[in-house]
Coordinates of N, CA, C and O and ligand atoms in Angstrom, one line a residue:
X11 N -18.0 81.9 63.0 CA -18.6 81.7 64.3 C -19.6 82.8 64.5 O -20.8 82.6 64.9
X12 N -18.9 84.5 64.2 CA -20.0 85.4 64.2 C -21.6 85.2 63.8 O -22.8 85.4 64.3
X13 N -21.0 84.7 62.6 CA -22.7 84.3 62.2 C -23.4 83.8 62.2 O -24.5 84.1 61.8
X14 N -23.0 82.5 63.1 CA -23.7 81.3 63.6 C -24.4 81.9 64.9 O -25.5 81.4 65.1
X15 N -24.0 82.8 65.7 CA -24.5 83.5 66.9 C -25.5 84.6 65.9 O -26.7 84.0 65.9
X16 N -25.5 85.2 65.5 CA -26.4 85.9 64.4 C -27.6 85.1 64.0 O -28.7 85.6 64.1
X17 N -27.5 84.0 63.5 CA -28.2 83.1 62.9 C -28.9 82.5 64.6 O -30.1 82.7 64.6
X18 N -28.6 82.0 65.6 CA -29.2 81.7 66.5 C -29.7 82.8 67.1 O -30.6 82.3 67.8
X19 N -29.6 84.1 67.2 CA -30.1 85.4 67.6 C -31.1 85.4 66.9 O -32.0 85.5 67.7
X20 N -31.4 85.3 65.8 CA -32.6 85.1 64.4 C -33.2 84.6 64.9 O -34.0 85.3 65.5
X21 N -33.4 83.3 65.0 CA -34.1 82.2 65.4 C -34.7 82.3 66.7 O -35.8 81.7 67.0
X22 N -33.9 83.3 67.7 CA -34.5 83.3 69.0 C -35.7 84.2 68.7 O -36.9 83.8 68.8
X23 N -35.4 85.5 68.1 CA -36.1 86.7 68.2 C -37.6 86.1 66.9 O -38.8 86.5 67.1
X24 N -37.3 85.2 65.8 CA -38.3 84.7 65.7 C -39.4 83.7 66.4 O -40.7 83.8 66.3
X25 N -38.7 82.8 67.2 CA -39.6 82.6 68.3 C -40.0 82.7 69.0 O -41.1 82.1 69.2
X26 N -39.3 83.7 70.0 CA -40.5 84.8 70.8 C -41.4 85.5 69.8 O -42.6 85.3 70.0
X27 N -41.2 86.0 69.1 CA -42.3 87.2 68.2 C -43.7 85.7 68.2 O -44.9 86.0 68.5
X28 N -43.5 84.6 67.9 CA -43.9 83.7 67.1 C -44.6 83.8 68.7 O -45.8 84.1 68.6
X29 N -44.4 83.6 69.6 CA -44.9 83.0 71.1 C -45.7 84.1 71.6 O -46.4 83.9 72.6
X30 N -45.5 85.4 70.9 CA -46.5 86.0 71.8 C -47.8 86.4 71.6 O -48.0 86.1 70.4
X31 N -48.8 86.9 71.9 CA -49.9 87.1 71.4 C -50.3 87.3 69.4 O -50.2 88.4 68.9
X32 N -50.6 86.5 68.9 CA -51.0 87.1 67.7 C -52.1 88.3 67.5 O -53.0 88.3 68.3
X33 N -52.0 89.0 66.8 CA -52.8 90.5 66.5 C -54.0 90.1 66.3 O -54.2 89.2 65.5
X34 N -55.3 90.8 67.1 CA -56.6 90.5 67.2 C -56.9 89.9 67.5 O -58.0 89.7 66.9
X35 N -56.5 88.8 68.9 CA -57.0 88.1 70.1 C -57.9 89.1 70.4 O -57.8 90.3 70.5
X36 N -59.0 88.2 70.7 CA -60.6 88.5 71.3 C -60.0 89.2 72.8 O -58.8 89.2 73.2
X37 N -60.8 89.8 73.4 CA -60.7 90.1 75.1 C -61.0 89.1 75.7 O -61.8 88.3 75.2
X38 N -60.5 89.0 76.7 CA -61.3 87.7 77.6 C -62.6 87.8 77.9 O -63.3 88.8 78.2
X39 N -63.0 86.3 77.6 CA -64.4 86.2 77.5 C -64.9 86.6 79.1 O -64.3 86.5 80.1
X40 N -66.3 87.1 78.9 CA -67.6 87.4 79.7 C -68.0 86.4 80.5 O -68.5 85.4 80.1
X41 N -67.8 86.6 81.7 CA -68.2 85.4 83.0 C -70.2 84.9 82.1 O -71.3 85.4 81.7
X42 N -69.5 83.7 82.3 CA -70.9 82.8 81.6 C -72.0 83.4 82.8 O -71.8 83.7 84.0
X43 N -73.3 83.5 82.2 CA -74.3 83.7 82.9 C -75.4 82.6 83.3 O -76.3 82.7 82.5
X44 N -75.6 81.6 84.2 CA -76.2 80.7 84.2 C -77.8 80.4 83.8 O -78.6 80.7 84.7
X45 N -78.2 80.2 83.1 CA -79.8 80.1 82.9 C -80.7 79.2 83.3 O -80.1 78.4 84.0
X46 N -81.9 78.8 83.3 CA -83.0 78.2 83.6 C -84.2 78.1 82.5 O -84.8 79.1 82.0
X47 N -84.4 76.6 82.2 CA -85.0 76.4 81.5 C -86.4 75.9 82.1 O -86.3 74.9 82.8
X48 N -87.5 76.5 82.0 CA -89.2 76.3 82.6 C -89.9 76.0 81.1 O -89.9 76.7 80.1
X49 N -90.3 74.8 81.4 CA -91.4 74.3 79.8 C -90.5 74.7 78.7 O -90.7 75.7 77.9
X50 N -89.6 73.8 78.6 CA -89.3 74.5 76.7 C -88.6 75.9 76.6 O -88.0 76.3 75.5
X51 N -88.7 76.8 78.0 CA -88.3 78.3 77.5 C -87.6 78.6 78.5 O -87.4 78.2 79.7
X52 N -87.2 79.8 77.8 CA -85.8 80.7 79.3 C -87.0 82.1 79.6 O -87.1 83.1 78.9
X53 N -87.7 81.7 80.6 CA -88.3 82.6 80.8 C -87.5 84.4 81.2 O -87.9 85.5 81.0
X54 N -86.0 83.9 81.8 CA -85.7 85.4 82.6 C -84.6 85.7 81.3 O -84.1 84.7 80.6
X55 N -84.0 87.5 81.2 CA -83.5 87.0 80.3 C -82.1 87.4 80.5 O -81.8 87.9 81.6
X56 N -81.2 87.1 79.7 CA -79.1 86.3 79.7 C -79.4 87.8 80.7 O -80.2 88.8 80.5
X57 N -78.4 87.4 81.9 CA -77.7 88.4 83.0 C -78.3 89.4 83.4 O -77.8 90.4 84.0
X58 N -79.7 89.1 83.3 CA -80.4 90.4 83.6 C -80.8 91.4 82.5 O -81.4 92.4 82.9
X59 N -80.6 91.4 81.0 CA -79.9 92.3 80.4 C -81.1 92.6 79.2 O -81.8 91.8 78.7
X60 N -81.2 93.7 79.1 CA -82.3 94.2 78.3 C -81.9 94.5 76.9 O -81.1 95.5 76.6
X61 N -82.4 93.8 75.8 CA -82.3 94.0 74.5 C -82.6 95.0 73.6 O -83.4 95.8 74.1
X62 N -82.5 95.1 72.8 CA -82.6 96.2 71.4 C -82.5 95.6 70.0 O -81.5 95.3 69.4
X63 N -84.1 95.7 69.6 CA -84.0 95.3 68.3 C -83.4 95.6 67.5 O -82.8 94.7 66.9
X64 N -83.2 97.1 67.1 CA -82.4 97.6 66.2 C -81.2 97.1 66.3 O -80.9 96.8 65.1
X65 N -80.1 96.8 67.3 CA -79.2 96.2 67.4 C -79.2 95.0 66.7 O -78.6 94.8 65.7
X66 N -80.0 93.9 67.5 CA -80.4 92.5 67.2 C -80.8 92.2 65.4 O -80.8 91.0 64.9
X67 N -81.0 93.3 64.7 CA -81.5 93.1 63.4 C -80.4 93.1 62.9 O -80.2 92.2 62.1
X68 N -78.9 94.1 63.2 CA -77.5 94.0 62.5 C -76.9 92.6 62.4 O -76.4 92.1 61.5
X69 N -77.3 91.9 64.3 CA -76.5 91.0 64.5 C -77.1 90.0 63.4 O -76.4 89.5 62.5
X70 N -78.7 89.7 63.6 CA -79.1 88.3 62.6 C -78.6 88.2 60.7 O -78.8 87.2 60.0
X71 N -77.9 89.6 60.4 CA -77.4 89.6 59.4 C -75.5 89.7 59.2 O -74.9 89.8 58.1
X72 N -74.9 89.6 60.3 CA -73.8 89.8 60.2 C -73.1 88.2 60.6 O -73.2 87.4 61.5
X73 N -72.1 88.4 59.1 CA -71.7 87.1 59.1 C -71.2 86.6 59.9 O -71.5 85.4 60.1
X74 N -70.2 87.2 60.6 CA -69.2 87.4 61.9 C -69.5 87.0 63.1 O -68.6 86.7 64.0
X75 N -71.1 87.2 63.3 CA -72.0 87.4 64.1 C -72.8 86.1 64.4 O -72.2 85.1 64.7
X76 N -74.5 86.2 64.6 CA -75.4 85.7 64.4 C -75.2 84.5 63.1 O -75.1 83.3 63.1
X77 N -75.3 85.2 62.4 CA -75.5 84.7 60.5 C -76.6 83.4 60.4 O -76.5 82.3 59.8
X78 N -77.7 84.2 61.1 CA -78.7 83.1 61.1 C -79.3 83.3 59.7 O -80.1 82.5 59.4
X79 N -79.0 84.1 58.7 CA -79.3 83.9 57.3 C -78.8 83.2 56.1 O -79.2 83.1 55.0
X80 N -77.5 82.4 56.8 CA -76.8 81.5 56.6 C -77.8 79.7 56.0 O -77.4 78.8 55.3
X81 N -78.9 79.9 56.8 CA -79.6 79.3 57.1 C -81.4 79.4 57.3 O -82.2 78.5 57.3
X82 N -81.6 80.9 57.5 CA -83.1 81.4 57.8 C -83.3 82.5 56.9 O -82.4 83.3 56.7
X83 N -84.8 82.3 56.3 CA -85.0 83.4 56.2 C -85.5 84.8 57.1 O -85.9 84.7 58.3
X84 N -85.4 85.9 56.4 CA -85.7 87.2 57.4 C -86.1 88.1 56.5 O -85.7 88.1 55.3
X85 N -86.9 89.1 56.9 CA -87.4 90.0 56.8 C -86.7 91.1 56.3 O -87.3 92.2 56.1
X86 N -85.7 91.0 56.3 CA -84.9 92.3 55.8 C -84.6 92.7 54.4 O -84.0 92.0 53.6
X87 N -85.0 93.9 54.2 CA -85.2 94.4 53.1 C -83.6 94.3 52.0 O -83.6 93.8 50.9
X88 N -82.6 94.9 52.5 CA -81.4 94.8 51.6 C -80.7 93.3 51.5 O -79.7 92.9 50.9
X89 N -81.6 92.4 52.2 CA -80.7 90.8 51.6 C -81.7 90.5 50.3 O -82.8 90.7 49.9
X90 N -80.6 90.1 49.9 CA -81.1 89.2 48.6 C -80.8 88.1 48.7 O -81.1 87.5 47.6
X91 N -80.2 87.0 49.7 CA -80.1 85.5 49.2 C -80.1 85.1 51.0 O -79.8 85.9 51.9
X92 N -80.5 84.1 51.1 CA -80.4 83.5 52.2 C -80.7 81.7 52.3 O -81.4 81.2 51.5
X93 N -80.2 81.2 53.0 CA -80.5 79.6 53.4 C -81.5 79.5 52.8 O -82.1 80.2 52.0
X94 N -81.6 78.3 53.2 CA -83.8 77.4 53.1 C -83.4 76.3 54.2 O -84.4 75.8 54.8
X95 N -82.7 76.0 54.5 CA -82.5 74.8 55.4 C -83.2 74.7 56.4 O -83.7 73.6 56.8
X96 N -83.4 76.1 57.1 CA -83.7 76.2 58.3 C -85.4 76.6 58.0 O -85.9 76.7 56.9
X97 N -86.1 76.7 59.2 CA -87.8 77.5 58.8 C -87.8 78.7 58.2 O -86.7 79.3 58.3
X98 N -88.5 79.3 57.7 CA -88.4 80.8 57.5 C -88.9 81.7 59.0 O -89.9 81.4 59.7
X99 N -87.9 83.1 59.2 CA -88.6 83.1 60.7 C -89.2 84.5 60.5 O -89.0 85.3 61.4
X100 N -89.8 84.8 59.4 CA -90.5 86.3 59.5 C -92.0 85.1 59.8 O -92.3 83.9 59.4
X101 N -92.5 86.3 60.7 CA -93.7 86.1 61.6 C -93.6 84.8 63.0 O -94.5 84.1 63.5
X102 N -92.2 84.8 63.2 CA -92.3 83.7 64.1 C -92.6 84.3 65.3 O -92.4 83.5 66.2
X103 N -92.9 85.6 66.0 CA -93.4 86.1 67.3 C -94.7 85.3 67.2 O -95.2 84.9 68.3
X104 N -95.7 85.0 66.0 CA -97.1 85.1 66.1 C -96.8 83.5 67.0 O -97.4 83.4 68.1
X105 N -96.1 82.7 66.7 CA -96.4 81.4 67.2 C -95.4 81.0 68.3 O -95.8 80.1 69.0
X106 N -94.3 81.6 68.4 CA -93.5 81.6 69.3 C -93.6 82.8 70.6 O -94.1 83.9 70.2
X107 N -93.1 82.6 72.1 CA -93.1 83.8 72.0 C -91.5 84.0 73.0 O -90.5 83.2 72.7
X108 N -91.5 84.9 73.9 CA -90.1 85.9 73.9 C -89.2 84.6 74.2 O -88.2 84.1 73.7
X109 N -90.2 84.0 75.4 CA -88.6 82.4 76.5 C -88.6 81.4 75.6 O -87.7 80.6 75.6
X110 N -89.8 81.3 74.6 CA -89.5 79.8 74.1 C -88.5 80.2 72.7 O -88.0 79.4 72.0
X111 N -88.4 81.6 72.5 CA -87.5 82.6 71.5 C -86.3 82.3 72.2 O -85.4 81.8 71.5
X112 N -86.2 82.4 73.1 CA -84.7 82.9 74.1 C -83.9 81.2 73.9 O -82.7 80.9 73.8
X113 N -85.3 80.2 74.1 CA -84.1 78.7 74.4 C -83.6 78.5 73.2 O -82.4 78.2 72.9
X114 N -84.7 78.6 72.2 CA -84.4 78.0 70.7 C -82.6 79.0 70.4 O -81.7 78.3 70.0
X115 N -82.4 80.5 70.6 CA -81.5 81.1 70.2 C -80.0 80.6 71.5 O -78.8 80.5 71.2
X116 N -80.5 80.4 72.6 CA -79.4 79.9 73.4 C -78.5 78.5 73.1 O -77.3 78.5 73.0
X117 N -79.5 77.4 73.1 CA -79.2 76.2 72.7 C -80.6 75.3 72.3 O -81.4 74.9 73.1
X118 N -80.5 75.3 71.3 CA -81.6 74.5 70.6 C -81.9 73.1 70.6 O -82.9 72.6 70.3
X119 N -80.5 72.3 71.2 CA -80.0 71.1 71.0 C -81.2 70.3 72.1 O -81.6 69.1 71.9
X120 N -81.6 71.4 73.6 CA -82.8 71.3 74.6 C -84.2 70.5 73.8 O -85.0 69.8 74.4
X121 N -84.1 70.8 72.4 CA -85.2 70.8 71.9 C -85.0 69.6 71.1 O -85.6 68.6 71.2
X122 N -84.3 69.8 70.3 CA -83.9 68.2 69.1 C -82.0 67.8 69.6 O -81.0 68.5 69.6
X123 N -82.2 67.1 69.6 CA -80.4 67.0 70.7 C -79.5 67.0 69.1 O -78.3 67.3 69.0
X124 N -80.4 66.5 67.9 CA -79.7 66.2 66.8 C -79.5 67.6 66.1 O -78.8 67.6 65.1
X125 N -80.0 68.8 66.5 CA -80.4 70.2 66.0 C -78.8 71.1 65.3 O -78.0 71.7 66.1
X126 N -78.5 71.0 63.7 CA -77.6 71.4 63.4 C -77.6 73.1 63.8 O -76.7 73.8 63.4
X127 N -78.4 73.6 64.6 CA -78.1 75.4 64.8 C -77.6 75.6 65.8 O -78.0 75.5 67.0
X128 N -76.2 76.1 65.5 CA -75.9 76.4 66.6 C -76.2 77.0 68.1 O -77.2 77.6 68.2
X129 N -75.4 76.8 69.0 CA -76.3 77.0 70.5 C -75.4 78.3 70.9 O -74.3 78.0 71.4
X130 N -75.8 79.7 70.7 CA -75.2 80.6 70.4 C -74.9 80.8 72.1 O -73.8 81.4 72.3
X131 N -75.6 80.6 73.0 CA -75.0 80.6 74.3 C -75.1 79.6 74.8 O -75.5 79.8 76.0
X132 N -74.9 78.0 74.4 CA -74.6 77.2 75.1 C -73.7 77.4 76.2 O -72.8 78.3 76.2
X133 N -74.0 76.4 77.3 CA -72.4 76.4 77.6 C -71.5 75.7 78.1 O -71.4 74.6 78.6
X134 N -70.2 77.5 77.7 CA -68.7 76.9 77.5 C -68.1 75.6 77.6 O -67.4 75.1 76.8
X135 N -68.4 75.3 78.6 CA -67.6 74.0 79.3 C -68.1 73.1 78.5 O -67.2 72.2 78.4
X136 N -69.4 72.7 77.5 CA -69.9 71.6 76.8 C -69.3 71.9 75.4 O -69.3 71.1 74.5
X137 N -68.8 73.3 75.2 CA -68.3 72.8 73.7 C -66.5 73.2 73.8 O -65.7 73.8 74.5
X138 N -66.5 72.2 72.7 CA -65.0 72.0 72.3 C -64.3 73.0 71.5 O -64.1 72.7 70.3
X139 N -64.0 73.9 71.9 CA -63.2 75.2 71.0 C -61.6 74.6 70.1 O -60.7 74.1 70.8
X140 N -61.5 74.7 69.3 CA -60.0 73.8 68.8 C -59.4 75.5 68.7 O -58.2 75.5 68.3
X141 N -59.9 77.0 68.9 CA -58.4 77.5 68.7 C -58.6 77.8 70.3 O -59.6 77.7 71.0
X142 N -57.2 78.2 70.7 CA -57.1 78.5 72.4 C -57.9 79.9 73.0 O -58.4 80.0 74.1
X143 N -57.9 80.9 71.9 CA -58.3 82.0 72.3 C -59.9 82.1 72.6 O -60.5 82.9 73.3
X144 N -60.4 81.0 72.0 CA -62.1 81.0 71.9 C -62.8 80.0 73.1 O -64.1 79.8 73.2
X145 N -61.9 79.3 74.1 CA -62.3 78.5 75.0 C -63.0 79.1 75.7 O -62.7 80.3 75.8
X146 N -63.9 78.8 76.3 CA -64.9 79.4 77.2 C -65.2 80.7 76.9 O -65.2 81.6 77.7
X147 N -65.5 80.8 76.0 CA -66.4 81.5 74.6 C -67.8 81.1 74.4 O -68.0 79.9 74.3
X148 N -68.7 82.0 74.3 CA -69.9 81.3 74.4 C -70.1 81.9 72.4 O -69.5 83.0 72.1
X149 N -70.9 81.2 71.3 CA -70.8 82.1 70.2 C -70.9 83.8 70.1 O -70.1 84.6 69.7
X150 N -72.4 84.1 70.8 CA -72.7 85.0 71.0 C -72.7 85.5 72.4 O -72.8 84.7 73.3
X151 N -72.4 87.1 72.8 CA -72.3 87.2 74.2 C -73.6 87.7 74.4 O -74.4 88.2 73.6
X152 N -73.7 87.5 76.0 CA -75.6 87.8 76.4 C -76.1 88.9 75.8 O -77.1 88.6 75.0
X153 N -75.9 90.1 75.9 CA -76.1 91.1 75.1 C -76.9 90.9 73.6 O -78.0 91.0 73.2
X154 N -75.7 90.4 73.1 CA -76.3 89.8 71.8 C -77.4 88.9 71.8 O -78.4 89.4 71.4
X155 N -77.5 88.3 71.9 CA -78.5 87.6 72.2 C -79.7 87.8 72.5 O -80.7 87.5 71.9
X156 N -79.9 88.7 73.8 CA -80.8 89.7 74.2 C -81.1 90.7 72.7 O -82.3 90.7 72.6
X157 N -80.4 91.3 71.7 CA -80.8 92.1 71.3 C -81.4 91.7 70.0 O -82.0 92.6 69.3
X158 N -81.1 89.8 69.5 CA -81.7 88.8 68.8 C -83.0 88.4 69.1 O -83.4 87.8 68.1
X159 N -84.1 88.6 70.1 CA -84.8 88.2 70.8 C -85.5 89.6 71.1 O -86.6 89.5 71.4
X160 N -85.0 90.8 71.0 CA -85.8 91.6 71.0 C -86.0 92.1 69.8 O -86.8 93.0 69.7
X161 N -85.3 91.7 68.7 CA -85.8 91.8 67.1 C -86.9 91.0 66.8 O -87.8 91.5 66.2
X162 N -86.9 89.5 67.3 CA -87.3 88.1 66.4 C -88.6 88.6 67.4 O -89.6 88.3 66.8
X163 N -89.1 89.3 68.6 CA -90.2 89.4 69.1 C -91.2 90.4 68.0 O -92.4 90.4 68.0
X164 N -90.3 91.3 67.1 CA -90.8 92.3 66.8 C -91.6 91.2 65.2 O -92.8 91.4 64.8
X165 N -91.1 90.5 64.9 CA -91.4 89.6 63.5 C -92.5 89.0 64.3 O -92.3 88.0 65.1
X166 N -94.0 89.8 63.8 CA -95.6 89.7 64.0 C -96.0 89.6 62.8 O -97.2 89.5 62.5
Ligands
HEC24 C1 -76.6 76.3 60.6 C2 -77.9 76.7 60.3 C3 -78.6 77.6 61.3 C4 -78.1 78.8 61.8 C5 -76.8 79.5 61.5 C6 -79.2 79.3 62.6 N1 -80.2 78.4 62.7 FE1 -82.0 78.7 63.6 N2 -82.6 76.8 63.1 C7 -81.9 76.0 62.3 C8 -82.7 74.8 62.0 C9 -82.3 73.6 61.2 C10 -83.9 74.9 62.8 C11 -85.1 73.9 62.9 C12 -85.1 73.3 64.2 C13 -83.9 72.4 64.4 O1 -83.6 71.5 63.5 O2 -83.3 72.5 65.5 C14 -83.8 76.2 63.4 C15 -84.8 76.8 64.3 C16 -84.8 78.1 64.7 C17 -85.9 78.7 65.4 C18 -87.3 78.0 65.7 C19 -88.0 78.1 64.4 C20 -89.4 77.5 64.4 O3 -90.1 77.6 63.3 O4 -89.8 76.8 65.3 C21 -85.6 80.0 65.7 C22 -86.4 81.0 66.4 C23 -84.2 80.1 65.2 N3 -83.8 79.0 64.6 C24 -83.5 81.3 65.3 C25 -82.2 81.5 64.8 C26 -81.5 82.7 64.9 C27 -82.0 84.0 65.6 C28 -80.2 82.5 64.4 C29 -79.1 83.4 64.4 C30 -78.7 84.0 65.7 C31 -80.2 81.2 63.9 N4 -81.4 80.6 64.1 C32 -79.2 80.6 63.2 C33 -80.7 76.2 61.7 C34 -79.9 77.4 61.9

């Protein structure tokens, strides 16, 4: 009988352990920032928030991240392989510029509804997250984004 209480003690203390947070849950996501689209572009930019290219050049190479090299080319000197699928985007400030930069990186779908690139701040409420921790999760948080847009301005 001892053991059988032992053996259901097991089973409890595996279950809770199993029910509680798994190690390296994200923080709760960043109150969504609402935007506005004028001709094609986000003229103002995510929350107010002022970007940094240097920053923005880590994110467009980090897998984790951005990983728009997954798919684009870029200017950056230490990659050696990248996509083709997508355009190549060294020199795309010459023809593009910061808002019609900002919609294409927010949600692109604005533009081709069939558009496989991700909509790095769409939003939440329109995509479907299948793990629980990522719901109302935007890919990228405004920040990032902002500091994606103040790199891709600097590519003249
Ligand atoms: C899964 C592939 C994929 C990823 C990842 C991706 N893109 Fe794209 N992107 C595309 C495709 C394909 C297009 C062409 C337009 C379309 O089909 O929507 C595009 C278009 C663009 C354009 C407009 C280019 C032009 O010539 O008009 C920009 C700017 C851009 N992407 C930036 C980015 C940035 C910045 C990232 C990373 C934060 C990124 N993309 C990640 C696939 C991708």
């Amino acid at each position: 009988m001892k053991i059988v209480n032992t053996l259901f003690l097991l089973l409890f203390v595996s279950l809770s352990a199993s029910a509680a947070e798994p190690e390296g849950v994200p923080p709760p996501p960043e109150p969504y920032c609402q935007w506005e689209m004028v001709n094609y572009a986000i003229p103002e930019p995510l929350c107010g928030l002022q970007g940094e290219a240097a920053r923005g050049e880590k994110i467009v190479s980090d897998a984790a991240k951005g990983n728009c090299l997954a798919c684009h080319e870029l200017p950056i000197q230490s990659v050696e392989a990248y996509g083709t699928i997508a355009p190549p985007l060294s020199g795309i400030a010459n023809r593009l510029g910061e808002a019609q930069l900002r919609l294409r990186v927010v949600d692109s779908r604005h533009l081709n509804p069939n558009s496989i690139m991700p909509g790095f701040y769409r939003d939440p409420s329109l995509i479907n997250r299948p793990g629980k921790s990522y719901v109302g999760r935007t890919f990228l948080a405004a920040q990032d984004v902002e500091d994606v847009i103040a790199y891709l301005v600097t590519l003249k």
